[in-house]
mmCIF file of C-alpha atoms and ligand atoms in Angstrom:
data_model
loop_
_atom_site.group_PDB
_atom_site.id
_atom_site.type_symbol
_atom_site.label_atom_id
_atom_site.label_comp_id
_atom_site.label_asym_id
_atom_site.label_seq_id
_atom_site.Cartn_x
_atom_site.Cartn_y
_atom_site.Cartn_z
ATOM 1 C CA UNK A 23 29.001 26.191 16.049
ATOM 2 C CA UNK A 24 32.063 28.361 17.239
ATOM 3 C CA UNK A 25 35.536 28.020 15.805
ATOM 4 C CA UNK A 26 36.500 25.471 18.611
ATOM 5 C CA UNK A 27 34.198 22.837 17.844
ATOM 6 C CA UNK A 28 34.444 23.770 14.169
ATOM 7 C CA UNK A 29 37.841 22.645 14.110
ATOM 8 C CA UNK A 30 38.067 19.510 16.485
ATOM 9 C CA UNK A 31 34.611 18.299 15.539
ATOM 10 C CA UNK A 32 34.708 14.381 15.365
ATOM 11 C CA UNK A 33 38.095 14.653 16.104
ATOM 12 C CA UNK A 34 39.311 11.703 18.125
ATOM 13 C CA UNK A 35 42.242 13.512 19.984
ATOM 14 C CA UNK A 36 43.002 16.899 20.623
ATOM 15 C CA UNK A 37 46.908 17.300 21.219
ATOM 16 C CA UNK A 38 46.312 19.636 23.140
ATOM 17 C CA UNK A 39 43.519 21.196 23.824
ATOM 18 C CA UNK A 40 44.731 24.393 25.099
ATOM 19 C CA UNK A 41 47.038 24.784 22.464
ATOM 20 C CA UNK A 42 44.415 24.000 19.615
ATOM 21 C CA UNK A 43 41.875 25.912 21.273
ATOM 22 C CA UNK A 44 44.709 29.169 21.219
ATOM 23 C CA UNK A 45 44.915 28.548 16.659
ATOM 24 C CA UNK A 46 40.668 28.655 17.251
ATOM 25 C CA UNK A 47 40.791 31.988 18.023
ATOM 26 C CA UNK A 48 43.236 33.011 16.425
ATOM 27 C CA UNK A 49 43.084 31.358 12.692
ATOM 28 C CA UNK A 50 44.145 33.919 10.697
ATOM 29 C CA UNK A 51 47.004 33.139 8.727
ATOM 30 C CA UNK A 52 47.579 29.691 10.369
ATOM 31 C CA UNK A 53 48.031 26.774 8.809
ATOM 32 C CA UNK A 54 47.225 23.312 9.271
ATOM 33 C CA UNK A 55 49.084 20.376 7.375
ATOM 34 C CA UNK A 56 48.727 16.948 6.363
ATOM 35 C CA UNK A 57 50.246 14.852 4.231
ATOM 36 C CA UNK A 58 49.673 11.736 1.816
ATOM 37 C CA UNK A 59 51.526 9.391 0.185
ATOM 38 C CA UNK A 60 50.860 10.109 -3.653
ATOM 39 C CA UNK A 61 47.985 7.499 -5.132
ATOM 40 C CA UNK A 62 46.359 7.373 -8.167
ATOM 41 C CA UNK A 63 42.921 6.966 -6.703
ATOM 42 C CA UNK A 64 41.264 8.869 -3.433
ATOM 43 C CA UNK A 65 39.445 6.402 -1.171
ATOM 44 C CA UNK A 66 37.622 7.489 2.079
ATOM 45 C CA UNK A 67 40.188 7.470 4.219
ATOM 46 C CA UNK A 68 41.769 10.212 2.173
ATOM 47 C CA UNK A 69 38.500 11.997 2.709
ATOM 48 C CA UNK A 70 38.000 11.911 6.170
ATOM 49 C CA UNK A 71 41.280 13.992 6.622
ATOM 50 C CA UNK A 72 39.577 16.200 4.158
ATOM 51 C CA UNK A 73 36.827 16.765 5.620
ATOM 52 C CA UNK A 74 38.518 17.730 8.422
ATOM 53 C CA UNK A 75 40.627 20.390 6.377
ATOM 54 C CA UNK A 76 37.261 21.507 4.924
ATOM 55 C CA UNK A 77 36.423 22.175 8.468
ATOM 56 C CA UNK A 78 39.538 23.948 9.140
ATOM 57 C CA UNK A 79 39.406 26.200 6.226
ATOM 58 C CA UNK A 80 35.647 27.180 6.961
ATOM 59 C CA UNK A 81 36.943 28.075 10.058
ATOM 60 C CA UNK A 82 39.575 30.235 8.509
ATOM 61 C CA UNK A 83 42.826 28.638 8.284
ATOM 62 C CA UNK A 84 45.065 28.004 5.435
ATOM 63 C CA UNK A 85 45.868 24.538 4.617
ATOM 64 C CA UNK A 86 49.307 22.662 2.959
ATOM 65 C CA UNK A 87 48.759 19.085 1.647
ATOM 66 C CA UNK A 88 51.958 17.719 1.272
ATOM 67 C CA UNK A 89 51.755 14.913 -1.591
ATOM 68 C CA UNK A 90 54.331 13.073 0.110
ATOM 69 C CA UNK A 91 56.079 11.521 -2.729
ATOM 70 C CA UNK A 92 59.565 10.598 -1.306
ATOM 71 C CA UNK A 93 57.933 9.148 1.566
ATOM 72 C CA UNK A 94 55.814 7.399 -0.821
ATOM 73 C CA UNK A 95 59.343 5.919 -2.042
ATOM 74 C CA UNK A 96 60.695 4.949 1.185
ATOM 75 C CA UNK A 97 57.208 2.849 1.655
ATOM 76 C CA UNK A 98 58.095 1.134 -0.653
ATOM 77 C CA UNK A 99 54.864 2.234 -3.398
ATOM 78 C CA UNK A 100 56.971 2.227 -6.647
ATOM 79 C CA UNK A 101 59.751 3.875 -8.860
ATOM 80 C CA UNK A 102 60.027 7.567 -7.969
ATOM 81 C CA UNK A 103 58.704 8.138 -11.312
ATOM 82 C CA UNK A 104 55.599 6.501 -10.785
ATOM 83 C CA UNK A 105 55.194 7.860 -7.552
ATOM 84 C CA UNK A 106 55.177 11.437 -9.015
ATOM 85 C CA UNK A 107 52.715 10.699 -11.691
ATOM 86 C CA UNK A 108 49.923 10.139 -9.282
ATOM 87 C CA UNK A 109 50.477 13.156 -6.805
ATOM 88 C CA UNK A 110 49.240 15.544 -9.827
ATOM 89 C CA UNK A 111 46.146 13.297 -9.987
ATOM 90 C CA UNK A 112 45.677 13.304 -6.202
ATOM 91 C CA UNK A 113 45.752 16.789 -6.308
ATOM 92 C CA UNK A 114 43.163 17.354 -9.051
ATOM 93 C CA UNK A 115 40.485 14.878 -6.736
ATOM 94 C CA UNK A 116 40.912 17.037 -3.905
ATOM 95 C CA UNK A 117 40.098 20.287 -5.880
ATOM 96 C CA UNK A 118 37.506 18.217 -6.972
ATOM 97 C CA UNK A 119 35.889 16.947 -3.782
ATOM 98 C CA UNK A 120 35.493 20.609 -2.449
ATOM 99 C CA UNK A 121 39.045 21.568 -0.922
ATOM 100 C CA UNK A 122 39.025 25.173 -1.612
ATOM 101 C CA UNK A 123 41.967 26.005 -4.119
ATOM 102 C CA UNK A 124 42.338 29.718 -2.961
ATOM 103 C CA UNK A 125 43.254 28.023 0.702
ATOM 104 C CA UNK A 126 45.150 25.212 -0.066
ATOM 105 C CA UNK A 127 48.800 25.229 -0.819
ATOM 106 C CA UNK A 128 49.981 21.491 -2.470
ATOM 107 C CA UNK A 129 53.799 20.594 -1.989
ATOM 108 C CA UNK A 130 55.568 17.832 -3.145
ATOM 109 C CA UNK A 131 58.041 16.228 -0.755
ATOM 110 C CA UNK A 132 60.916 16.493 -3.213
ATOM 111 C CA UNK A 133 60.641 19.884 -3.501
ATOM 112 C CA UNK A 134 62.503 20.724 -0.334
ATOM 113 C CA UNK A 135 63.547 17.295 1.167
ATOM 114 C CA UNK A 136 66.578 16.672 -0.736
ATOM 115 C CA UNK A 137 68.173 20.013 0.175
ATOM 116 C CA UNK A 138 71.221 20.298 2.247
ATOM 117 C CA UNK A 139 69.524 21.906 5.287
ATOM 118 C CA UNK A 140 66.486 19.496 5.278
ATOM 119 C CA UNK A 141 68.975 16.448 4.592
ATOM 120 C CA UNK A 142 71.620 17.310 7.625
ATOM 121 C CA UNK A 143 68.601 18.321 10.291
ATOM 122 C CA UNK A 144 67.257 14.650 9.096
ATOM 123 C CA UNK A 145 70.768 13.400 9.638
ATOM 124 C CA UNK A 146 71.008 15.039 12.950
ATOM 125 C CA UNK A 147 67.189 13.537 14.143
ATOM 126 C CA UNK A 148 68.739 10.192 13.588
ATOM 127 C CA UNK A 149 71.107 11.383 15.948
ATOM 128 C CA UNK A 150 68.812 12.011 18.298
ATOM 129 C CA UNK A 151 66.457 9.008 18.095
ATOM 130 C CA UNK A 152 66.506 5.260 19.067
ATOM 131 C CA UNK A 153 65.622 3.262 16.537
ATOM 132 C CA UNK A 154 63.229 1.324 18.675
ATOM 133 C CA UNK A 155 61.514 4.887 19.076
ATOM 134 C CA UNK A 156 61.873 5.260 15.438
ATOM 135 C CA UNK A 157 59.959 1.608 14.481
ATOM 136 C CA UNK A 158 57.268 1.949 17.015
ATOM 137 C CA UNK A 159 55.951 5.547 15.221
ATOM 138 C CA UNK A 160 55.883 3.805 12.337
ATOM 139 C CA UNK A 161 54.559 0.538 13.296
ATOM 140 C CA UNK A 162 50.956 1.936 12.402
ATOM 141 C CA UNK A 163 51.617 3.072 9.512
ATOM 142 C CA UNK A 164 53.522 0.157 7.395
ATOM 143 C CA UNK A 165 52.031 -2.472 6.193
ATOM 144 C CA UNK A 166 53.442 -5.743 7.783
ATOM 145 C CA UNK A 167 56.474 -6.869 5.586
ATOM 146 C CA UNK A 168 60.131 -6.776 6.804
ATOM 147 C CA UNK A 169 60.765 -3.710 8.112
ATOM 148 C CA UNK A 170 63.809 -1.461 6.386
ATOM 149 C CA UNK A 171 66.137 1.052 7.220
ATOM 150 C CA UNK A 172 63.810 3.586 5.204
ATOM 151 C CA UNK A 173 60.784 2.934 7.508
ATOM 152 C CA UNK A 174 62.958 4.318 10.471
ATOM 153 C CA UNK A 175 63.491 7.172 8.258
ATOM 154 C CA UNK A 176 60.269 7.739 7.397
ATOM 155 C CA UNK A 177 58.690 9.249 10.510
ATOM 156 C CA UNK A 178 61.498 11.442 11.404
ATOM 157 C CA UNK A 179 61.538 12.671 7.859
ATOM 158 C CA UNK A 180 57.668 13.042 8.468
ATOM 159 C CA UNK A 181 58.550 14.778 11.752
ATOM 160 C CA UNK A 182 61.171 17.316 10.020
ATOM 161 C CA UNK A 183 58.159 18.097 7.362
ATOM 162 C CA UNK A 184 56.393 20.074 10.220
ATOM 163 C CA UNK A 185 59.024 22.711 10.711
ATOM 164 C CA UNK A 186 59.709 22.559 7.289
ATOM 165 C CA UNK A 187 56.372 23.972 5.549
ATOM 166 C CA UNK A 188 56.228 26.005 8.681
ATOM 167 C CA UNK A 189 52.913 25.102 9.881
ATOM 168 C CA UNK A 190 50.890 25.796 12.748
ATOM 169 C CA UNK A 191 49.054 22.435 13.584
ATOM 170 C CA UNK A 192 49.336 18.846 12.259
ATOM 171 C CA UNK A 193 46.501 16.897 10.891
ATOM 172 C CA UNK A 194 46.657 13.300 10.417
ATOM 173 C CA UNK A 195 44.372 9.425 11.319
ATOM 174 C CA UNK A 196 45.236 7.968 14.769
ATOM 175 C CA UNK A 197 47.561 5.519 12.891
ATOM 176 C CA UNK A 198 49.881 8.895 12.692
ATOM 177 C CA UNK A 199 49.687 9.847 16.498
ATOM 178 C CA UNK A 200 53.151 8.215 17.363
ATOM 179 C CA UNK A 201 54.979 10.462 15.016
ATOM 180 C CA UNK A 202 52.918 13.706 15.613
ATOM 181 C CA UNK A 203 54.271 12.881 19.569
ATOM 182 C CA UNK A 204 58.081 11.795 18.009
ATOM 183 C CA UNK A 205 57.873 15.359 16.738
ATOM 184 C CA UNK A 206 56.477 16.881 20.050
ATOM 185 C CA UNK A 207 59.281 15.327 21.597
ATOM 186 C CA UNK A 208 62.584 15.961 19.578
ATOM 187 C CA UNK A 209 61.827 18.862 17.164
ATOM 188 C CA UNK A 210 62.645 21.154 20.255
ATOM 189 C CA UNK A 211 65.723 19.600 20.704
ATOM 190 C CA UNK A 212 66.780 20.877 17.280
ATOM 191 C CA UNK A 213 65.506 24.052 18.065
ATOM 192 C CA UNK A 214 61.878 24.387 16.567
ATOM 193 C CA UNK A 215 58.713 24.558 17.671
ATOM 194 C CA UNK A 216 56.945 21.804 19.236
ATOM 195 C CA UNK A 217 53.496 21.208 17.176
ATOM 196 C CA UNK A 218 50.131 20.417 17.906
ATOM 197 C CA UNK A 219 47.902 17.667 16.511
ATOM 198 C CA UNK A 220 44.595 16.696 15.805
ATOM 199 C CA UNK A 221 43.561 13.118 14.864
ATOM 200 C CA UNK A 222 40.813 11.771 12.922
ATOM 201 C CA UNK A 223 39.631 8.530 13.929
ATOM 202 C CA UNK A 224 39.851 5.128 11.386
ATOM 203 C CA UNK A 225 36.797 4.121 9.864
ATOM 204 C CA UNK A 226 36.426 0.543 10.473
ATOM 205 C CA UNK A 227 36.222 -1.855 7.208
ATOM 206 C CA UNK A 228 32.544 -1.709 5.644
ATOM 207 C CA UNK A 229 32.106 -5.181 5.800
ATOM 208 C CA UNK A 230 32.869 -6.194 9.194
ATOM 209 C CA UNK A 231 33.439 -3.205 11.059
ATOM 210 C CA UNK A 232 36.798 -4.396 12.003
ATOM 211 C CA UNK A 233 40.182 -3.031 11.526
ATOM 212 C CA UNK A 234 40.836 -0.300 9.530
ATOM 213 C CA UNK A 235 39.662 0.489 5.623
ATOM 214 C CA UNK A 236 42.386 1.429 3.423
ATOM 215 C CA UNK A 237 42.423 0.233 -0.378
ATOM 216 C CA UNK A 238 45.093 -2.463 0.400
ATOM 217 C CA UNK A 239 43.063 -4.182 2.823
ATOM 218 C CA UNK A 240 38.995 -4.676 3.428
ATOM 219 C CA UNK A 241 36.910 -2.668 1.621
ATOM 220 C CA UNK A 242 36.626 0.586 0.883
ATOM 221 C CA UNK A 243 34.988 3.315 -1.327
ATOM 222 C CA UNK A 244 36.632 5.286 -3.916
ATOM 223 C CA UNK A 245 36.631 7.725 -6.594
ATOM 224 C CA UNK A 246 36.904 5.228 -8.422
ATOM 225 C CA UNK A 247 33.382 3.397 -7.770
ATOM 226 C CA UNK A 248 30.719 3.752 -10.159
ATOM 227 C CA UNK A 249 26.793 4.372 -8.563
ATOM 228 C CA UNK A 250 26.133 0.901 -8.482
ATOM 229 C CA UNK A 251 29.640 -0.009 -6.784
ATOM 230 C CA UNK A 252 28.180 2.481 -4.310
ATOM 231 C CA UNK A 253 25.329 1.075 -3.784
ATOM 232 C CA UNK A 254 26.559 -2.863 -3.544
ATOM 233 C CA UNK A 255 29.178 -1.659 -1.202
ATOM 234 C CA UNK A 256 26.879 0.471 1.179
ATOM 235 C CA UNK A 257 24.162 -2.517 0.821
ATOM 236 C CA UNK A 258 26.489 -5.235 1.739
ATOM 237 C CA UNK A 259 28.244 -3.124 4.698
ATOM 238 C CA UNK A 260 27.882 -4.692 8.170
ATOM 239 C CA UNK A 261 25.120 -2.841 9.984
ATOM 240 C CA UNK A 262 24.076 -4.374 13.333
ATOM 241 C CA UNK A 263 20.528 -2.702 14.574
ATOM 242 C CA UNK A 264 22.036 -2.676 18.469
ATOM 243 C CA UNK A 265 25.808 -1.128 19.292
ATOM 244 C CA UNK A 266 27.551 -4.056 19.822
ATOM 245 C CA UNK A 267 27.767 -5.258 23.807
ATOM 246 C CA UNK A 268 31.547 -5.335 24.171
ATOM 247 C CA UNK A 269 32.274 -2.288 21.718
ATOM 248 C CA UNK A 270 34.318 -3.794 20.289
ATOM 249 C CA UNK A 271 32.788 -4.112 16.199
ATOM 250 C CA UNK A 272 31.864 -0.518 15.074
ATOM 251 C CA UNK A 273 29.003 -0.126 13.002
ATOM 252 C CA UNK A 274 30.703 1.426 9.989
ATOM 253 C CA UNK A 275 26.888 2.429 8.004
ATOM 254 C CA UNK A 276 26.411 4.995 11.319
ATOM 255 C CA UNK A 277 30.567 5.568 11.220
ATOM 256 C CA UNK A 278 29.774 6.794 7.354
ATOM 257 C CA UNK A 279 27.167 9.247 8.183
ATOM 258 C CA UNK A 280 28.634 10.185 11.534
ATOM 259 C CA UNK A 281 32.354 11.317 9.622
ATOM 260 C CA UNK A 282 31.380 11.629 5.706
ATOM 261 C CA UNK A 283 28.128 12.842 5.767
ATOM 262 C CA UNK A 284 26.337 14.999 8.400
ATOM 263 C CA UNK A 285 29.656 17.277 7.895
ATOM 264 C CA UNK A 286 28.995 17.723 4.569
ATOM 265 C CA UNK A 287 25.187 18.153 4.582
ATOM 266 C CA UNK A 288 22.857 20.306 6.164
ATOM 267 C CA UNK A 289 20.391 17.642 6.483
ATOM 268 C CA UNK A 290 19.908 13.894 5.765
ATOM 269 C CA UNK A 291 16.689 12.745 4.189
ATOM 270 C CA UNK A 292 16.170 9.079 4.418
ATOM 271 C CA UNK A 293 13.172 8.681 1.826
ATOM 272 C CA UNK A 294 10.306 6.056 2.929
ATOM 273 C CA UNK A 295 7.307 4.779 0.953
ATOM 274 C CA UNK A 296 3.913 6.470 3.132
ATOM 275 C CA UNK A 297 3.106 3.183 4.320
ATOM 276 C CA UNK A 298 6.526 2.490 5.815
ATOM 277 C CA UNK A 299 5.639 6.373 7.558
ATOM 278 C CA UNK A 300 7.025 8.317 4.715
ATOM 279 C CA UNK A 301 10.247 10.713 4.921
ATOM 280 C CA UNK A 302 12.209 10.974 7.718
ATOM 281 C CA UNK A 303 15.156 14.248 7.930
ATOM 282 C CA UNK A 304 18.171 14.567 10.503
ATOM 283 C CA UNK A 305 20.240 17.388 10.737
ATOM 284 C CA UNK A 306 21.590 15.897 13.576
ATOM 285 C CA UNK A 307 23.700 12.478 13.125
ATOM 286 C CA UNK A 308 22.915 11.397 17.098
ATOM 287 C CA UNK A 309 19.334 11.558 16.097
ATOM 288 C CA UNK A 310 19.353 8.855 12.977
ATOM 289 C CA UNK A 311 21.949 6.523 15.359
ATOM 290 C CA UNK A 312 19.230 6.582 17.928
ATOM 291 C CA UNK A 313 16.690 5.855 15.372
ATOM 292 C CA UNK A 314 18.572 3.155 13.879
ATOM 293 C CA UNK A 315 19.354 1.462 17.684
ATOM 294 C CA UNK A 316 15.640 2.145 18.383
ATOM 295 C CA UNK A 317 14.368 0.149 15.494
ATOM 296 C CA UNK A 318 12.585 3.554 14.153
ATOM 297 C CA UNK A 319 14.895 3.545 11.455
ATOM 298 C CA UNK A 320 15.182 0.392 9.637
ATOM 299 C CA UNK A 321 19.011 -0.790 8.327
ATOM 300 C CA UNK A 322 18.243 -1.128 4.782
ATOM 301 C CA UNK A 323 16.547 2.477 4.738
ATOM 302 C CA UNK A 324 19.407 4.063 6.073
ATOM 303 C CA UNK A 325 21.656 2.420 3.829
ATOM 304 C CA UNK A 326 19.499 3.639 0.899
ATOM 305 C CA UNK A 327 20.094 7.030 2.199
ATOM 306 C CA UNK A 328 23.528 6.553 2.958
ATOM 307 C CA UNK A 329 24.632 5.460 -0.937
ATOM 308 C CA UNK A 330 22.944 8.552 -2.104
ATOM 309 C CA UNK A 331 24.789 10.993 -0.190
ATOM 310 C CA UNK A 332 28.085 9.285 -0.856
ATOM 311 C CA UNK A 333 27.576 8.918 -4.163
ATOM 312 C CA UNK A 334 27.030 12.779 -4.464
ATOM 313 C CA UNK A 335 30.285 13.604 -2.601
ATOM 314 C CA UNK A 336 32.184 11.278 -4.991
ATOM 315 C CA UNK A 337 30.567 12.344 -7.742
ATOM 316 C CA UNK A 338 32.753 15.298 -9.175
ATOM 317 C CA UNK A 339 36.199 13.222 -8.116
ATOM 318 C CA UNK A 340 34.624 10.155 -9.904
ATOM 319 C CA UNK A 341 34.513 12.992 -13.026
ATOM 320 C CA UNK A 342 37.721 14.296 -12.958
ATOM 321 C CA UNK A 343 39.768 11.186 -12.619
ATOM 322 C CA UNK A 344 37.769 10.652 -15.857
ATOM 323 C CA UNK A 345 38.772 13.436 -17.797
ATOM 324 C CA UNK A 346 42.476 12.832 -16.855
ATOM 325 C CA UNK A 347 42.211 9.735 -17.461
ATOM 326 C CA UNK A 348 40.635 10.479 -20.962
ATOM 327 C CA UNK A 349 38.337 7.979 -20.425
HETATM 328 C C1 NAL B 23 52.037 11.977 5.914
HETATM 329 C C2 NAL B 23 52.481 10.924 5.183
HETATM 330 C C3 NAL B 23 53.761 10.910 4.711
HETATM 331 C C4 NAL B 23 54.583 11.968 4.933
HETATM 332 C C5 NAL B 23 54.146 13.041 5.641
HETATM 333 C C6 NAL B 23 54.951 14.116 5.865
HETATM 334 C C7 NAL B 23 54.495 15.147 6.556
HETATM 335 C C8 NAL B 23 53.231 15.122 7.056
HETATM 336 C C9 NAL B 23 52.414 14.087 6.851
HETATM 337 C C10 NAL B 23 52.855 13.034 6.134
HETATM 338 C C11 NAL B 23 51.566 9.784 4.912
HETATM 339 C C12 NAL B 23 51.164 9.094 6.166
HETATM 340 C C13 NAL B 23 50.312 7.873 5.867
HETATM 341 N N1 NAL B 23 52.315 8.714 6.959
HETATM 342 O O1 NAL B 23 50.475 6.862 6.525
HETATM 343 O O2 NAL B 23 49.437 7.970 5.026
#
């Protein structure tokens, strides 16, 4: 695979293409960014943004995660106190789940947004931006309640962030997109560097294939799930034989192999008993979704296979939110 496709793989859009394409071959001493609000407990939406840094980093960039803990605040997610308690623990399941630690710088928000540069380039964004402009970047991204004055801070304060840890090309979900393009737009007006992007797509909830899976809403896998959780989970996920007619419903058992486990896995063994014709391997993820639409590949087998493997990459997180935890 060259550098290119390395580093837009299952990406679902490439802002732009020419200008990513320039960091592909070019990646030394770049750096890519993306940021999280501090929580105690990884789920996979955290890791599909990690996977894609895992793919950057193979690929030779550098990578900042910015544990995003004042943004955290302005969301609303607790006392700044709290807040700050979890970003250590965030950190220590990304080590965990294979982020390399030589590559990976982790910032915390307050480190460098409450200085008087940062704070009067912020001031001067609000300046520059309507607060209808302001509300729709961040419609995707809160969660439904009243909307306050901090949510119109928030993505301009996540815009600033870019020229701030001086980085190279913006990572985030499609529920980001609308800032990544606020950014595009004004950051040049203050002078910097208009960034590029690359978004991940959003899983659809296991259980329906609808919507999006985060750990407030729908279900979800975490580091927190124990084999069996896995296993219930993955067994109980909505898995439809045929793609649905309309597209509309995803299937999220082929969405789970297509962004959390072919990447991470040479191959994919999906073990069968001899008389149901024994083992079958992929190291291609097109290959088991046309064996699952063909009927070749029976639901419940892939969803055997399918627990395993996500079991495994959970595994060492699972561990190490133990031994914080001193549990
Ligand atoms: C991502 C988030 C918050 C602040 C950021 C600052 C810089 C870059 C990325 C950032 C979290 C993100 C979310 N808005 O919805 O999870």
């Amino acid at each position: 695979m060259d550098t290119y496709e390395l580093v837009t793989r299952n990406a679902a859009e490439v802002v732009t293409e020419e200008e990513v394409r320039a960091l592909a071959d070019d990646p030394d001493g770049k750096r890519a960014y993306v940021g999280y609000e501090p929580s105690g407990v990884l789920h996979l939406g955290h890791l599909l943004t990690a996977n894609k840094l895992i793919d950057l980093q193979d690929a030779g960039l550098d990578v900042v995660v910015l544990l995003a803990d004042v943004h955290a605040y302005l969301n609303g997610k607790g006392t700044f106190e709290e807040i700050r308690e979890t970003a250590d623990q965030m950190k220590e399941q990304f080590l965990a789940y294979g982020l390399d630690e030589e590559s990976t710088e982790f910032v915390l928000g307050s480190e460098y947004q409450l200085d008087e540069d940062y704070v009067l380039d912020q001031h001067e964004l609000e300046l520059e931006t309507s607060l209808n402009r302001a509300q729709r970047a961040m419609a995707e991204i809160q969660s439904g309640e009243t909307a306050k004055v901090s949510h119109v801070v928030y993505p301009l304060m996540q815009a600033l962030d870019i020229e701030y840890l001086d980085v190279d090309l913006a990572i985030g979900g499609m529920d980001q997109r609308k800032v990544h393009m606020l950014a595009r737009e004004e950051l040049p007006s203050l002078g910097y560097r208009k960034p590029p992007a690359l978004h991940t797509p959003i899983v659809g909830d296991l259980s329906t294939g609808e919507g999006k899976m985060s750990s407030s809403e729908g279900v979800t896998l975490s580091m927190e799930d124990a084999t069996e959780d896995i296993e219930e989970k993955v067994n109980s996920a909505f898995c439809p034989p045929e793609r649905d007619p309309e597209g509309e419903k995803v299937n999220p058992v082929l969405e789970l192999f297509q962004y959390h486990v072919f990447p991470r896995f040479e191959e994919v063994v999906v073990e069968r008993p001899d008389e149901y014709g024994g083992d079958l391997v992929y190291e291609d993820y097109d290959d088991l979704a046309d064996d699952l639409e063909s009927g070749e590949l029976h639901p419940a087998d892939a969803k055997g296979a399918l627990a395993t493997y996500l079991d495994e990459l959970i595994a060492p997180g699972r561990k190490r939110l133990r031994e914080i935890r001193g549990e």
